[in-house]
mmCIF file of C-alpha atoms and ligand atoms in Angstrom:
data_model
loop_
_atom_site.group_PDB
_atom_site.id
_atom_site.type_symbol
_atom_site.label_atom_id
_atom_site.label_comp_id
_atom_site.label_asym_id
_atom_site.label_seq_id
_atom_site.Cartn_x
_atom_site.Cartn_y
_atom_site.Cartn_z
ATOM 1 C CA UNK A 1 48.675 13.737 23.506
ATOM 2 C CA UNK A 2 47.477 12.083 27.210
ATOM 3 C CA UNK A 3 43.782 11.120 27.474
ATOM 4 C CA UNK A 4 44.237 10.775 31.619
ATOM 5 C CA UNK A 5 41.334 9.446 33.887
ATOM 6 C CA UNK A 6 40.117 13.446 34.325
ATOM 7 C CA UNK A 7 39.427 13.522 30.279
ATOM 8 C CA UNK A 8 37.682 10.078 30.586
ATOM 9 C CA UNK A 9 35.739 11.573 33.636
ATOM 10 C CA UNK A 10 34.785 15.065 31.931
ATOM 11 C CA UNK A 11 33.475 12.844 29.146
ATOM 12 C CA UNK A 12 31.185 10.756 31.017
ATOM 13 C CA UNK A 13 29.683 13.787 32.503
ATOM 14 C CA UNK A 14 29.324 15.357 28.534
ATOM 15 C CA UNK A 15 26.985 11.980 27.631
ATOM 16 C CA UNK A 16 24.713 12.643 30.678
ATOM 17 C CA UNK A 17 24.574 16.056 29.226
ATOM 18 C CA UNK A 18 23.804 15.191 25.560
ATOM 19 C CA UNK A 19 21.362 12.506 26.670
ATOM 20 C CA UNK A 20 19.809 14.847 28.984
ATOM 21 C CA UNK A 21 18.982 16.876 25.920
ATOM 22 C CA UNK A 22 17.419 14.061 24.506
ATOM 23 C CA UNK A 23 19.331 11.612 22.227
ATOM 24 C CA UNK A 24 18.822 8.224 22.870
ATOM 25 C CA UNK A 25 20.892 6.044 19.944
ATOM 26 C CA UNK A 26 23.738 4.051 22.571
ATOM 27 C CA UNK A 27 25.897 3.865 19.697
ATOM 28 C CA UNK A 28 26.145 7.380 19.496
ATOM 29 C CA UNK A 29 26.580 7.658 23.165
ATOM 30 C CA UNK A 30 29.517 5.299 23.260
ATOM 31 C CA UNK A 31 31.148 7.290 20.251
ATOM 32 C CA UNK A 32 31.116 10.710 21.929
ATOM 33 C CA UNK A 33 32.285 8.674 25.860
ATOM 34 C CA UNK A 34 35.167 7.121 23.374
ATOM 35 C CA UNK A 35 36.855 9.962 21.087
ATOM 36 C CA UNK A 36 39.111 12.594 23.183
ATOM 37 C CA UNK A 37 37.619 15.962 22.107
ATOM 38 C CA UNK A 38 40.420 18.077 23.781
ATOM 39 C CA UNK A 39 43.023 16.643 21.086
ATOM 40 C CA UNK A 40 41.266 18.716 18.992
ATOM 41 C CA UNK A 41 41.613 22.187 20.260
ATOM 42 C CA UNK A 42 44.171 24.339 21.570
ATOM 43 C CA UNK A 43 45.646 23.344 24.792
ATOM 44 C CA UNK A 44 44.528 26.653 25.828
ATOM 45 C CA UNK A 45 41.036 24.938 25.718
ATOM 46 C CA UNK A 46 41.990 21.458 27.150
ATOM 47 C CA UNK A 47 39.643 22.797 30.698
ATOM 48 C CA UNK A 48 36.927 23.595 28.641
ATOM 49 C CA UNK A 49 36.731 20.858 25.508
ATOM 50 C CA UNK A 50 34.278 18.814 26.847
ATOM 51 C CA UNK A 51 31.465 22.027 27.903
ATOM 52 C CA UNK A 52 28.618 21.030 25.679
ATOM 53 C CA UNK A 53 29.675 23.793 23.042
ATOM 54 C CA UNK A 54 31.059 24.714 19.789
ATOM 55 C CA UNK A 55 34.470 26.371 19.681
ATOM 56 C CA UNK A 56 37.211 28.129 17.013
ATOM 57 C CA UNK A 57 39.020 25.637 15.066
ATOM 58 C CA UNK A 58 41.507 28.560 13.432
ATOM 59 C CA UNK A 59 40.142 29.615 9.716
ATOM 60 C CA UNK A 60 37.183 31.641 10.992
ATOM 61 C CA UNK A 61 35.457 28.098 11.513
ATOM 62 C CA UNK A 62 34.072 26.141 14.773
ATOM 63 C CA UNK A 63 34.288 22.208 15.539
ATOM 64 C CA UNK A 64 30.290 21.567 16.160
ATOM 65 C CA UNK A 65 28.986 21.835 19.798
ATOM 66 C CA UNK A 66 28.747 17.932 20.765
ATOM 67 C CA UNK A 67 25.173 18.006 21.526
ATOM 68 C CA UNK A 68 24.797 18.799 17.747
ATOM 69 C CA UNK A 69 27.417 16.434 16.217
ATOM 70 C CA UNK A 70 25.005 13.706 18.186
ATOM 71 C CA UNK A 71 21.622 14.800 17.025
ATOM 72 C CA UNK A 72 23.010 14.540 13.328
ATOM 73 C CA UNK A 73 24.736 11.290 13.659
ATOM 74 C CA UNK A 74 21.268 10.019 15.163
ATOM 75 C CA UNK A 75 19.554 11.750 12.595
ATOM 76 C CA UNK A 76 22.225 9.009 10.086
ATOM 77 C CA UNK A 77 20.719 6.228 11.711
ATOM 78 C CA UNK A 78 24.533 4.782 10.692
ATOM 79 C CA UNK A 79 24.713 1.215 10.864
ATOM 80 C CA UNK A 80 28.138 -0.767 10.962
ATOM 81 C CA UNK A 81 29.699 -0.338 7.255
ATOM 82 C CA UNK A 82 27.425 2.086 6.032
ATOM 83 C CA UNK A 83 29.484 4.074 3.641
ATOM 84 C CA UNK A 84 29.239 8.176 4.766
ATOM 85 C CA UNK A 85 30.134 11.127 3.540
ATOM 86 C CA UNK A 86 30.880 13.960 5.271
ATOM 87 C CA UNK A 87 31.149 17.717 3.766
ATOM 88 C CA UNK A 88 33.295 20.149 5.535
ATOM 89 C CA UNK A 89 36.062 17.594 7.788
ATOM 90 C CA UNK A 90 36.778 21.167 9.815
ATOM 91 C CA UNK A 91 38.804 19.868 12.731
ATOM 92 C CA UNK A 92 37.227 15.864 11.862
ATOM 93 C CA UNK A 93 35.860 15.407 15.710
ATOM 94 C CA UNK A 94 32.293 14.227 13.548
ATOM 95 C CA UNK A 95 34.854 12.219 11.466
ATOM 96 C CA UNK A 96 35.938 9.937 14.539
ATOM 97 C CA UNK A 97 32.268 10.011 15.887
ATOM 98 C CA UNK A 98 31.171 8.547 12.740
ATOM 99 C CA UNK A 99 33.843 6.074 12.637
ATOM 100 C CA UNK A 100 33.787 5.187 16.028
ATOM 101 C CA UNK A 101 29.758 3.917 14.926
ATOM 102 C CA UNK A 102 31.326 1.395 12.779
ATOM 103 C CA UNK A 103 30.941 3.772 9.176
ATOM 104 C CA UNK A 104 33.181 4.057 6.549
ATOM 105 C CA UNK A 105 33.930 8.041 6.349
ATOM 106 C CA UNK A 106 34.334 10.092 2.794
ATOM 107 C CA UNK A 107 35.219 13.825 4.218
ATOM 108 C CA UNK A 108 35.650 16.951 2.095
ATOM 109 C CA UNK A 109 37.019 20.035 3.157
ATOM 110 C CA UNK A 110 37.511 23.836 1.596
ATOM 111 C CA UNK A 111 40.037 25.148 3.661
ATOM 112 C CA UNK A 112 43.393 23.976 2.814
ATOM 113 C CA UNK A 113 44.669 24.765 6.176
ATOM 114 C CA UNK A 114 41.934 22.804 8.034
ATOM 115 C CA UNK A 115 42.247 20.345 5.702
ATOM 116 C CA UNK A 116 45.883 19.461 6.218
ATOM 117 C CA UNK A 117 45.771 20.394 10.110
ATOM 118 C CA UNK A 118 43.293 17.115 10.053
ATOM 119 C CA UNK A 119 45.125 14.766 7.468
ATOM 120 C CA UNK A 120 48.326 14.860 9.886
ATOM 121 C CA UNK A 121 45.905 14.541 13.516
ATOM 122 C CA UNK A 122 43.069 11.910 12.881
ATOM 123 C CA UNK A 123 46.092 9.047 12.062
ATOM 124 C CA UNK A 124 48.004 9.992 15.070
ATOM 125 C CA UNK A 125 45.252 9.266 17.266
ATOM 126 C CA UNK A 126 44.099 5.909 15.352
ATOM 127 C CA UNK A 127 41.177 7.436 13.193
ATOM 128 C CA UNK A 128 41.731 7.131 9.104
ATOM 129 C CA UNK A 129 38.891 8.433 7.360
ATOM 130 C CA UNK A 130 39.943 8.960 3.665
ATOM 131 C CA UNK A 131 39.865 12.870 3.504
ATOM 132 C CA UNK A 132 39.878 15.150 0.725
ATOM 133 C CA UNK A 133 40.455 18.811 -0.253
ATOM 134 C CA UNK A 134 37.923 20.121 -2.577
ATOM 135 C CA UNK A 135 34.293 21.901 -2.830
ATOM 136 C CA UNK A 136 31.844 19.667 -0.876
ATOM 137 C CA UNK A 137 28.837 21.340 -2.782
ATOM 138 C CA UNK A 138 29.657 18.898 -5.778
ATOM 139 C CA UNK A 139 30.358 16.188 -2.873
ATOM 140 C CA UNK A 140 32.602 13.054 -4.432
ATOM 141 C CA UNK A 141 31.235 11.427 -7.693
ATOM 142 C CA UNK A 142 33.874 9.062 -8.033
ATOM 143 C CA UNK A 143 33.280 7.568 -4.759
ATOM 144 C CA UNK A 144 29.483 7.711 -4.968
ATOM 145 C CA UNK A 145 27.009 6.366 -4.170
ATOM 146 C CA UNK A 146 26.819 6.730 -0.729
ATOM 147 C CA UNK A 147 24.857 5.427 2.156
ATOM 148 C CA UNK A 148 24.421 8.373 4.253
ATOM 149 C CA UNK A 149 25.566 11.832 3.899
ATOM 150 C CA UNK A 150 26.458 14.477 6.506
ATOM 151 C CA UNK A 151 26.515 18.420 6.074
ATOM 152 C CA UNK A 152 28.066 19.748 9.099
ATOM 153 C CA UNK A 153 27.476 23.670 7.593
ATOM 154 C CA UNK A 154 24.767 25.951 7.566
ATOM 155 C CA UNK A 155 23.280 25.280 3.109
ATOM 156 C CA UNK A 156 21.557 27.808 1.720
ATOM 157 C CA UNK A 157 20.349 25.287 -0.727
ATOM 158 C CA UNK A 158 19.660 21.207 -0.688
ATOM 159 C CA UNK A 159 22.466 20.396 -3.355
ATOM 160 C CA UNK A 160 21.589 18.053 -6.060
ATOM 161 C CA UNK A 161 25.091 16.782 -6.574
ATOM 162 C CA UNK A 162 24.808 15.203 -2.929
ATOM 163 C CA UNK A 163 20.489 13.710 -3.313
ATOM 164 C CA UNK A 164 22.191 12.058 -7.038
ATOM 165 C CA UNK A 165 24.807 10.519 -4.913
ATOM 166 C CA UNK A 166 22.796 8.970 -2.440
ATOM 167 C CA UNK A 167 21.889 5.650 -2.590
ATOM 168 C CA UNK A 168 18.451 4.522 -2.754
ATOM 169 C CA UNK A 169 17.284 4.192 0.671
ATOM 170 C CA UNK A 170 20.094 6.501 1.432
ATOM 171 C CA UNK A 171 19.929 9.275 4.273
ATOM 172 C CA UNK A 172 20.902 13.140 3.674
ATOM 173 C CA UNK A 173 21.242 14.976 6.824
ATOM 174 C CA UNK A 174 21.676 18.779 6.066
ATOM 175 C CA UNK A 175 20.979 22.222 8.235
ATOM 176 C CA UNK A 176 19.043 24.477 5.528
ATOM 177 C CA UNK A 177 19.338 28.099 5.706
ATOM 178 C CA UNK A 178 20.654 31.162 4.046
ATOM 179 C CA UNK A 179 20.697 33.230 7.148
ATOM 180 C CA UNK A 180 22.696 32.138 10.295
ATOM 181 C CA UNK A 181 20.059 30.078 11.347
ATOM 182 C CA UNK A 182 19.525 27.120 9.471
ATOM 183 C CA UNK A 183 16.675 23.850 10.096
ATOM 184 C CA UNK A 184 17.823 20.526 10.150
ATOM 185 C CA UNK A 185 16.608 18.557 6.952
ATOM 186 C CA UNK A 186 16.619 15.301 6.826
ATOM 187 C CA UNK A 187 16.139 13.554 3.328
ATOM 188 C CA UNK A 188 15.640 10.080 2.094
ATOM 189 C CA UNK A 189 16.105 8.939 -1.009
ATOM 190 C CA UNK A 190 12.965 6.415 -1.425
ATOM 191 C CA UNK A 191 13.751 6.247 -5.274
ATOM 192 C CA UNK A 192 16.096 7.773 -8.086
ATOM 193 C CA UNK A 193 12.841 10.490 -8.832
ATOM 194 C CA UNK A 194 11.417 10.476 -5.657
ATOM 195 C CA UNK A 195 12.671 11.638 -2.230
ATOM 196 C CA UNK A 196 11.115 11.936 1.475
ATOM 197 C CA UNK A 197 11.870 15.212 3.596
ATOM 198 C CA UNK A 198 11.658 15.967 7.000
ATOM 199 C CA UNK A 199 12.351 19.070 8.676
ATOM 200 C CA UNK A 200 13.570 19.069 12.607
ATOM 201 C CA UNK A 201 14.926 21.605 14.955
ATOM 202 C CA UNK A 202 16.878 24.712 14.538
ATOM 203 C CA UNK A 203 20.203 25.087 14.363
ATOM 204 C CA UNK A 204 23.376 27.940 13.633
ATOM 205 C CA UNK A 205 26.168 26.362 11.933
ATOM 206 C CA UNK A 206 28.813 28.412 10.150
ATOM 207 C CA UNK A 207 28.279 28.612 6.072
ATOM 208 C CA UNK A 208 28.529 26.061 3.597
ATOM 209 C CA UNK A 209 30.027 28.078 0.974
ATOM 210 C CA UNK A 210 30.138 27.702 -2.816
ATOM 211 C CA UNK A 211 33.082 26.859 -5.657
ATOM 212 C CA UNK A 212 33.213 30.793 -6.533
ATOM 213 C CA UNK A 213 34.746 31.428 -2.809
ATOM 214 C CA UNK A 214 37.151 27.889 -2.915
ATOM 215 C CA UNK A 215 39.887 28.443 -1.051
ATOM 216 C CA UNK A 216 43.361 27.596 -2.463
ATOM 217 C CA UNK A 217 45.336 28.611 -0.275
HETATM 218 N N1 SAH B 301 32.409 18.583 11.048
HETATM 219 C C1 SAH B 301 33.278 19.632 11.531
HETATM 220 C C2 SAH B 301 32.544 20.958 11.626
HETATM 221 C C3 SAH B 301 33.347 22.007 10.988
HETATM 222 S S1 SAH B 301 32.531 23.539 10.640
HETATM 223 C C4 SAH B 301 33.908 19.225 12.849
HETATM 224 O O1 SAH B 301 33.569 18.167 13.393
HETATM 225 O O2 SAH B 301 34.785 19.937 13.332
HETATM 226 C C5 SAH B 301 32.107 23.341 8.928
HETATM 227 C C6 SAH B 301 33.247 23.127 7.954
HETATM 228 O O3 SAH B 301 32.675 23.108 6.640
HETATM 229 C C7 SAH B 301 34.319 24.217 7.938
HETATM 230 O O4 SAH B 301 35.576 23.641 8.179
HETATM 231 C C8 SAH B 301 34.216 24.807 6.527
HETATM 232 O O5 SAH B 301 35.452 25.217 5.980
HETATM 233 C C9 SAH B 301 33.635 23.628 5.746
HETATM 234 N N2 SAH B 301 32.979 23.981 4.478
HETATM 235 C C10 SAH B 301 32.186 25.037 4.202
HETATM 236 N N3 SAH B 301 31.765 24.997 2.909
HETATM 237 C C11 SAH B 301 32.310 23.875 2.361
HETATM 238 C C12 SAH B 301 32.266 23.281 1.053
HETATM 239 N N4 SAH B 301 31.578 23.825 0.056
HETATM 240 N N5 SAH B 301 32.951 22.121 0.855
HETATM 241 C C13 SAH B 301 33.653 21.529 1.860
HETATM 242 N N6 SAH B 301 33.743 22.051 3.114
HETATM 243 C C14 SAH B 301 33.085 23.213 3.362
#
């Protein structure tokens, strides 16, 4: 795996880009100008990894275009140690974002394949979220609560599982939608009975999908 001075240079130009489109947090910035998105896809892709969009991570799924991994890790607000989890690792490029900001990453994926494809990457390149195989819809009880939580696919529903597991205070960013066009939601827990929500811009994310479909293979 080289990151040359061409990568470093494509990269630069993909944070003019992204900031351009309006996000202004630095520390989300420096994460995307830091993490080498072409180790993530194909070689056949290494020209085109840093276009600002989304593109086939093998299992029918996508790894986020980058504009929209940075509006959601703005939308985090993440703040060195925060503890975050993220459901659906996919090919873990938010993963490395998110620790590159100084959290501690929780990620949960469906797709066995995905799922070991990214245990055996993210420590080769330096990045070791703890990462686990299972339905994100009931997120991770055992590790909860949590200071922030991510949803990187399209919910047709706010899960419960995930508002119980956020701390109070906490942050749940999630794009809401049955359809394939879902609205960013962003929800704060102000209390254990009481929550805040705000809804942002539109988005198309591939589905979040529930424990009847898990995947075990
Ligand atoms: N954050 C990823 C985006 C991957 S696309 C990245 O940076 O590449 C969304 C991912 O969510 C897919 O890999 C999909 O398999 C996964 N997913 C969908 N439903 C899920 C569920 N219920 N639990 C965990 N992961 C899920």
């Amino acid at each position: 795996m080289i990151d040359n001075y061409k990568h470093k240079g494509l990269r630069k130009k993909l944070v003019e880009q992204i900031r351009e489109k309006g996000i202004v947090d630095e520390n989300v910035l420096s994460a995307i100008e830091k993490v080498p998105r072409h180790f993530f896809l194909d070689s056949s892709f290494l020209e085109i990894a840093y276009q600002d969009k989304p593109f086939p991570i093998g299992a029918g799924q996508t790894i986020s275009q980058p504009y929209t991994v940075a509006y959601q890790s703005e939308l985090l607000k993440i703040k060195k140690g925060d503890k975050v989890l993220e459901v659906g690792t996919g090919s873990g490029y938010q993963s490395c974002i998110l620790l590159e900001m100084g959290a501690k990453v929780f990620s949960i994926e469906r797709i066995k394949l995905l799922y070991q494809k990214t245990k055996m990457l993210l420590p080769q390149m330096g990045y070791n979220p703890k990462m686990f195989f299972g339905d994100g819809y009931k997120g991770l009880p055992s590790y909860a609560p949590f200071d922030k939580i991510i949803v990187t696919a399209g919910a047709p529903i706010i899960p419960n599982d995930l508002i119980h597991q956020l701390s109070i205070g906490g942050v749940l960013v999630i794009p809401v939608g049955a359809n394939d066009v879902q609205i960013m939601t962003v929800i704060t827990k102000i209390s254990e009975n009481e929550i805040d929500k705000k809804e942002m811009g539109y988005f198309r994310f591939v589905p979040l999908l529930e424990d009847k479909h898990f995947d075990k293979n």
